[in-house]
Amino acid sequence: MKLAIESLKKSFIVGCSLLILAGISMRFYQINANIFFYYDEGMYLTHNIGFLDYMQMHPPAGFKQFIKYLEVCMHVALSDGKALWFFIANLRSFIFDVNAWFFTRLVSAIFGTLTLFLTYRFAQRYFHSAWIGLLALGLLAVFPSHVYYSRLGIQEALSTFCFLLGMYWYIFPKKFQLRTILSGVFFACVFFSNYRMIVIPALVFFVEIFGAFAQKRGVDWRKYVYNTLTFLAVVFLIGNIDHGANTKITFAWMFYQKHLAATQGKVEAELFNHFAYPYFIFRFETILFGLFFFGNIYLISRKEWKKLLPFALACCHMVIFSFALEKSVRFLCVVMPFMVMAVAGLIGYSWQKLPTVRWKNILLIVVCLMVGQQFLKSYHIMHFQSDYENAMMDLKKDDSLPTVLSTQFKVQQFFAMPRNTVAAMPHQINHLVMFFQRGYRYIVIDPQAYVSYTKDGARFSQPLQEPLNFILTNVPPKRVYEHFSPAMLERFVLEHNVNLRTSLAFLQKNQDNKLGKLYVYDIKESLAILVKYMQSQAR
């Protein structure tokens, strides 16, 4: 019996080690290739691009000038929301060069990997079990959405690491210490990479109240107040640099989001939408993972309150963000480590309580099946590709200096020089004619059109506004690229989800993947066909 247990332990260690190696490899696979851009990377990487181009031509002559350049990047970053991520994106010019478009993806992969080991340490200390910690680490290593955000050039992997470290230093140690202050600093870093996390004091308050209840102790108000004051002090002290530039723009944007939620949200406020986040868990992380995660409800009946904190925190986060207008998968990212901790904790608890070897073997098989499904999903994510670069390179074969109007112009500007040869697709026909008269020759339409160019203004509704709808319907494309695979389009749609029913209906229409393709059109030909159509309608 002892030999069997020792053999099982060795197999568990080997299995988790393989998962960890596979997970790290999937995060860094072809990370420096320009083959996977999605949407907001263009906004981050073209931010402050004029100064970065200048710096590329006039590199710092010494340390003082280097510091001056850094100061300029800092001040410009503070003039926008998500200042920390904008600043990090600018650092590529100091480390590589301004055209190192892979840089933010590399940063995401690094912080995604660091989160793995921090998750192990958190789970190991919280559950007092190295085995549960190792299981949580292995699960997060191949967790599909975490692999995805660790490969994407947006801020989610960074904010997840900072949030997890902030929670770690808040919960450990139990009493107020210097780490409580450091926790508040890292929570502020989360805010400066994701302004929606202004709700952190509410989440920390929930953790403090739940911890007091679970451990049958008093609420540590001193610890909570010092942590929250640190968070707010950093947010407003940094935010008030340059006459409060960051505070003004960030809070103005948050109030605007609140206004949208209060107005448009009335239209979208059907009960189905409030279940978007549980739906995302089952859809993206496998049904088995969803069952294990919500299986933590069983621990309530057993009054295992302390083991429920990771599950309760993740649920609290989902409830808060279910009242936002936009209900995006990425809003779950910061609590993904807690989701895998909750599942690992339940599996560990079940393993101890199951009465027979037969039931333990069944549990082991189910866990292996879940991990296998997640590995396959993550492997597919590792090979995600988009065709923004391919489209621009092919146009350059036909035209040495192609001029393009694109529905995703910021990403396609990566591959254009000068950058103003790629501009945003206009929303009116007369503006399209004006761009044509100025020398623009091509139109590129991609899935971003269903976010920014719909006729009724609602995301993923059809048809598109004119002239895009007419062009897609009546003009033969010059080139067509596969661009987003069905799995990529699925994530893209649910990343921008406002009305879950509308988003799912859009995906249902994508049977032949036409909605995920990238289309290139000739403007002259498009306008000629449009004029003929208008003349025929006038007769």
C-alpha angles and dihedrals in degrees: 000000000000090000090053091050092048090048091050091050092051091048090050092051092047092046094050091045090054090049091051093050091046092048094051091046091051091052094053101034108129088339092155095054122103093228103104120056119144118174125297095043087085092057093050099041097045092047110116088000094149093060092042090054089050091049090050090057093041108036117193112280094207146350094284093054090045089056090047091054090049090051091053091051090049094050093047091048091052090057089072140046119268088035096171093057093046089051092049090049089055091054090075089080090061096044104034119349139287092271094055090115091168092065098095090047089054091050090050091050091050095049091041089056093046088052090059094061094040088054089055092051093046095049093042092054097039097049094031089232130111088197093059089044091053092046091051089050092050093048094050091046091067097026101135100220094044091051087049096051091043088060097042123092095231130097103260098100091050095048091046092054093047092047093049092047090047091052091045092055091043096052096037118083104033095220131056113283140149088279088065088064092045088051090059090050092054091046087056088052087056090053093049090053096040117019092194087074090076080110090074094106088057091051092047090048089053091050091050094048093044092047091051090050095045095046094039093235136123123274110267097226093171092058093046096045094048091047093049094044089052091051093049093043093054092043094052100033092054092035091057095057111115092025093309096304095155095042092050097048096040097048092041088056092047092051089049089052089050090051091051091049090051094049110027090027090071089064093046097040099109117138092244090067092059089064093056095108097050086047091053091053093055094041100046105025097041130263092262092057090049091052092049092046096051088037084080085083085078089066089064090065088050090048091233090152098160092056089053099065098095090048093044093049092050091049092047089053091050092050093051094049094043086076093057118100093236115054104193130173090232091066087071093056098091092057097043092100088054090049092056090043089054091051093045090049092051092047090050092048092048092048091055095046101043107107103213140039089239093062091045090053090051090051090049092051092049092049091049090049091051092049091047092053091048092048091054091049091049091047089055091049089052088063097047111136136177130200105225092113094041091054093051094045092051091049089052089057089060097036126025091214109025116192112210140188108203138182086218098037099153093061093044090051086071088074100040131084120219088032095217089070084083116059138168116279106253122239097223132060094229090056090051089055090050092053090049090052088052090057106267110147111177140051123207118196120188136161090282085078089073089059101042107020108045118136096236095037093244117126117256095002119131146266109042119231119267136303091023094058092050092048094049092047103041112019122079109233121241090220136000125204128193088227106157116036115219089262091050092048090049091056092042092054095046090044087063097036120149102150111029094200092053092045093052092046089054091052090047089059091055095084093132094034092242090136092059096052128103115230128200119201135183109240094210092053092044093052092046092054090044092052092049090050093049091048091051090050091050094056 
